[in-house]
Amino acid sequence: LGGRVGEGRHKRYFLSLGLAAIGVAQAWGAMAGGYGMLLAAMVLSGLGKGAVEALVNPLVAQLHPAHCARALNLINGVFSVGLVCGALSTGRLLEAGFSWRLPFWIWVAPPLLCAGLYLTRRYPRVAAADCPEGQREGLCGPGPPQPQGRRHSVRDFLSLPLFWVLM
């Protein structure tokens, strides 16, 4: 289902919907009055995260058709960094005596902001001429080896201000 939506014309709306679901679910989790409500909020959050995960990969591939394998490896590596940073920072907040609800509230605004940003711009299109030989319309498919241009390192990525704003 995610792949089908990822190739469709209205994927930015589904991406925004997934991000909005994450933000709403975080607020719902922060206000949960019991385990049942918290579980329902986390199910909604998981559905939103699944939608985002399924749609971010085609977006990255479209934005970097000549080097999509490298770009996909980088973005999926960032997911792991975010997971570790989120777990460690949440643990520190709880050890410092803050409420368990605070981490939920912290993560309400970023996905809602990103959802709004996806709705304000036109979703990028990639012409077939921009794709490497043997690859479909901006998606990474089987094809010849990628040309070796300037390699982007983790240091290059970490030097981007947008990375730290979204972190």
mmCIF file of C-alpha atoms in Angstrom:
data_model
loop_
_atom_site.group_PDB
_atom_site.id
_atom_site.type_symbol
_atom_site.label_atom_id
_atom_site.label_comp_id
_atom_site.label_asym_id
_atom_site.label_seq_id
_atom_site.Cartn_x
_atom_site.Cartn_y
_atom_site.Cartn_z
ATOM 1 C CA LEU A 1 0.000 0.000 0.000
ATOM 2 C CA GLY A 2 2.798 2.432 0.901
ATOM 3 C CA GLY A 3 4.598 1.812 -2.382
ATOM 4 C CA ARG A 4 1.400 2.353 -4.345
ATOM 5 C CA VAL A 5 0.788 5.677 -2.594
ATOM 6 C CA GLY A 6 4.500 6.567 -2.952
ATOM 7 C CA GLU A 7 4.181 6.405 -6.731
ATOM 8 C CA GLY A 8 0.874 8.272 -6.875
ATOM 9 C CA ARG A 9 0.207 11.920 -7.591
ATOM 10 C CA HIS A 10 -1.034 12.823 -4.111
ATOM 11 C CA LYS A 11 1.755 11.380 -2.003
ATOM 12 C CA ARG A 12 2.551 14.668 -0.331
ATOM 13 C CA TYR A 13 -0.927 14.686 1.179
ATOM 14 C CA PHE A 14 -0.429 11.174 2.537
ATOM 15 C CA LEU A 15 2.984 12.154 3.878
ATOM 16 C CA SER A 16 1.439 15.196 5.573
ATOM 17 C CA LEU A 17 -1.371 13.026 6.927
ATOM 18 C CA GLY A 18 1.156 10.550 8.369
ATOM 19 C CA LEU A 19 3.111 13.364 10.010
ATOM 20 C CA ALA A 20 -0.080 14.931 11.379
ATOM 21 C CA ALA A 21 -1.094 11.536 12.794
ATOM 22 C CA ILE A 22 2.232 11.359 14.626
ATOM 23 C CA GLY A 23 1.784 14.847 16.117
ATOM 24 C CA VAL A 24 -1.828 14.260 17.141
ATOM 25 C CA ALA A 25 -0.946 10.865 18.604
ATOM 26 C CA GLN A 26 1.868 12.387 20.665
ATOM 27 C CA ALA A 27 -0.530 14.968 22.132
ATOM 28 C CA TRP A 28 -3.102 12.229 22.752
ATOM 29 C CA GLY A 29 -0.449 10.121 24.480
ATOM 30 C CA ALA A 30 0.578 13.047 26.664
ATOM 31 C CA MET A 31 -3.027 13.515 27.786
ATOM 32 C CA ALA A 32 -3.782 9.797 28.192
ATOM 33 C CA GLY A 33 -5.759 9.017 31.313
ATOM 34 C CA GLY A 34 -5.051 5.302 31.264
ATOM 35 C CA TYR A 35 -3.242 2.495 29.503
ATOM 36 C CA GLY A 36 -6.014 1.909 26.966
ATOM 37 C CA MET A 37 -5.887 5.510 25.763
ATOM 38 C CA LEU A 38 -2.091 5.469 25.703
ATOM 39 C CA LEU A 39 -2.103 2.249 23.677
ATOM 40 C CA ALA A 40 -4.586 3.709 21.170
ATOM 41 C CA ALA A 41 -2.434 6.831 20.832
ATOM 42 C CA MET A 42 0.669 4.745 20.185
ATOM 43 C CA VAL A 43 -1.177 2.682 17.561
ATOM 44 C CA LEU A 44 -2.092 5.915 15.765
ATOM 45 C CA SER A 45 1.502 7.107 16.109
ATOM 46 C CA GLY A 46 2.777 3.817 14.683
ATOM 47 C CA LEU A 47 0.433 4.070 11.697
ATOM 48 C CA GLY A 48 1.659 7.605 11.036
ATOM 49 C CA LYS A 49 5.291 6.564 11.360
ATOM 50 C CA GLY A 50 4.699 3.663 9.005
ATOM 51 C CA ALA A 51 3.231 6.012 6.412
ATOM 52 C CA VAL A 52 6.142 8.416 6.766
ATOM 53 C CA GLU A 53 8.704 5.619 6.520
ATOM 54 C CA ALA A 54 7.044 4.243 3.394
ATOM 55 C CA LEU A 55 6.883 7.645 1.692
ATOM 56 C CA VAL A 56 10.192 9.216 2.715
ATOM 57 C CA ASN A 57 12.232 6.656 0.790
ATOM 58 C CA PRO A 58 10.574 7.431 -2.586
ATOM 59 C CA LEU A 59 10.939 11.158 -1.832
ATOM 60 C CA VAL A 60 14.669 10.807 -1.156
ATOM 61 C CA ALA A 61 15.066 8.692 -4.297
ATOM 62 C CA GLN A 62 13.272 11.367 -6.337
ATOM 63 C CA LEU A 63 15.393 14.170 -4.945
ATOM 64 C CA HIS A 64 18.648 12.307 -5.633
ATOM 65 C CA PRO A 65 18.072 10.119 -8.699
ATOM 66 C CA ALA A 66 21.742 9.881 -9.656
ATOM 67 C CA HIS A 67 22.863 8.850 -6.162
ATOM 68 C CA CYS A 68 19.710 7.459 -4.610
ATOM 69 C CA ALA A 69 21.375 4.441 -2.967
ATOM 70 C CA ARG A 70 23.768 6.701 -1.062
ATOM 71 C CA ALA A 71 20.994 9.134 -0.120
ATOM 72 C CA LEU A 72 18.729 6.307 1.077
ATOM 73 C CA ASN A 73 21.512 4.827 3.189
ATOM 74 C CA LEU A 74 22.130 8.217 4.755
ATOM 75 C CA ILE A 75 18.473 8.963 5.568
ATOM 76 C CA ASN A 76 17.892 5.488 6.987
ATOM 77 C CA GLY A 77 21.046 5.857 9.082
ATOM 78 C CA VAL A 78 19.631 9.081 10.500
ATOM 79 C CA PHE A 79 16.544 7.178 11.670
ATOM 80 C CA SER A 80 18.821 5.092 13.898
ATOM 81 C CA VAL A 81 20.605 8.162 15.228
ATOM 82 C CA GLY A 82 17.235 9.747 16.026
ATOM 83 C CA LEU A 83 16.086 6.627 17.834
ATOM 84 C CA VAL A 84 19.169 6.542 20.049
ATOM 85 C CA CYS A 85 19.108 10.299 20.732
ATOM 86 C CA GLY A 86 15.393 10.181 21.549
ATOM 87 C CA ALA A 87 15.773 7.264 23.953
ATOM 88 C CA LEU A 88 18.782 8.809 25.716
ATOM 89 C CA SER A 89 17.249 12.279 26.020
ATOM 90 C CA THR A 90 13.954 10.855 27.301
ATOM 91 C CA GLY A 91 15.829 8.832 29.901
ATOM 92 C CA ARG A 92 17.700 11.936 31.032
ATOM 93 C CA LEU A 93 14.464 13.920 31.343
ATOM 94 C CA LEU A 94 12.875 11.194 33.442
ATOM 95 C CA GLU A 95 15.988 10.859 35.621
ATOM 96 C CA ALA A 96 15.896 14.636 36.171
ATOM 97 C CA GLY A 97 12.405 14.298 37.638
ATOM 98 C CA PHE A 98 10.294 15.551 34.733
ATOM 99 C CA SER A 99 6.912 14.000 34.041
ATOM 100 C CA TRP A 100 6.687 11.037 31.662
ATOM 101 C CA ARG A 101 4.305 13.201 29.623
ATOM 102 C CA LEU A 102 6.952 15.802 28.733
ATOM 103 C CA PRO A 103 8.680 13.758 25.985
ATOM 104 C CA PHE A 104 5.303 13.306 24.304
ATOM 105 C CA TRP A 105 4.662 17.059 24.387
ATOM 106 C CA ILE A 106 8.124 17.797 23.020
ATOM 107 C CA TRP A 107 7.344 15.696 19.930
ATOM 108 C CA VAL A 108 3.976 17.275 19.126
ATOM 109 C CA ALA A 109 5.269 20.316 17.222
ATOM 110 C CA PRO A 110 7.994 18.894 14.909
ATOM 111 C CA PRO A 111 5.799 16.453 12.959
ATOM 112 C CA LEU A 112 2.966 18.975 12.720
ATOM 113 C CA LEU A 113 5.394 21.616 11.452
ATOM 114 C CA CYS A 114 6.795 19.199 8.860
ATOM 115 C CA ALA A 115 3.262 18.202 7.817
ATOM 116 C CA GLY A 116 2.476 21.849 7.167
ATOM 117 C CA LEU A 117 5.715 22.347 5.243
ATOM 118 C CA TYR A 118 4.905 19.442 2.909
ATOM 119 C CA LEU A 119 1.591 21.122 2.110
ATOM 120 C CA THR A 120 3.120 24.517 1.320
ATOM 121 C CA ARG A 121 5.469 23.421 -1.479
ATOM 122 C CA ARG A 122 4.966 21.481 -4.631
ATOM 123 C CA TYR A 123 6.203 17.938 -4.295
ATOM 124 C CA PRO A 124 9.331 17.453 -6.444
ATOM 125 C CA ARG A 125 9.065 15.790 -9.817
ATOM 126 C CA VAL A 126 11.922 14.010 -11.508
ATOM 127 C CA ALA A 127 12.051 13.745 -15.255
ATOM 128 C CA ALA A 128 13.040 10.405 -16.749
ATOM 129 C CA ALA A 129 16.065 12.157 -18.309
ATOM 130 C CA ASP A 130 17.378 12.905 -14.790
ATOM 131 C CA CYS A 131 17.366 9.234 -13.787
ATOM 132 C CA PRO A 132 20.391 7.028 -14.339
ATOM 133 C CA GLU A 133 20.200 4.536 -17.186
ATOM 134 C CA GLY A 134 17.937 1.595 -16.343
ATOM 135 C CA GLN A 135 16.134 3.212 -13.400
ATOM 136 C CA ARG A 136 12.428 4.076 -13.296
ATOM 137 C CA GLU A 137 11.117 7.606 -12.888
ATOM 138 C CA GLY A 138 13.265 8.636 -9.931
ATOM 139 C CA LEU A 139 12.961 5.375 -7.995
ATOM 140 C CA CYS A 140 15.968 3.201 -7.236
ATOM 141 C CA GLY A 141 15.629 0.099 -9.290
ATOM 142 C CA PRO A 142 18.161 -2.277 -10.690
ATOM 143 C CA GLY A 143 20.559 -0.503 -12.960
ATOM 144 C CA PRO A 144 24.229 -0.013 -13.709
ATOM 145 C CA PRO A 145 26.639 1.016 -10.959
ATOM 146 C CA GLN A 146 26.309 4.624 -9.865
ATOM 147 C CA PRO A 147 29.025 7.015 -11.056
ATOM 148 C CA GLN A 148 31.460 7.954 -8.343
ATOM 149 C CA GLY A 149 31.175 11.700 -7.854
ATOM 150 C CA ARG A 150 32.007 13.691 -4.754
ATOM 151 C CA ARG A 151 31.293 11.455 -1.778
ATOM 152 C CA HIS A 152 29.204 12.977 0.980
ATOM 153 C CA SER A 153 30.399 12.073 4.410
ATOM 154 C CA VAL A 154 28.561 11.972 7.692
ATOM 155 C CA ARG A 155 30.488 15.119 8.610
ATOM 156 C CA ASP A 156 28.936 16.928 5.608
ATOM 157 C CA PHE A 157 25.488 15.837 6.724
ATOM 158 C CA LEU A 158 26.050 16.810 10.352
ATOM 159 C CA SER A 159 27.222 20.267 9.251
ATOM 160 C CA LEU A 160 23.811 21.049 7.745
ATOM 161 C CA PRO A 161 21.882 23.461 10.005
ATOM 162 C CA LEU A 162 18.585 21.842 8.971
ATOM 163 C CA PHE A 163 19.745 18.524 10.457
ATOM 164 C CA TRP A 164 20.234 20.143 13.858
ATOM 165 C CA VAL A 165 16.973 22.111 13.676
ATOM 166 C CA LEU A 166 15.014 18.927 12.989
ATOM 167 C CA MET A 167 17.003 16.941 15.531
#
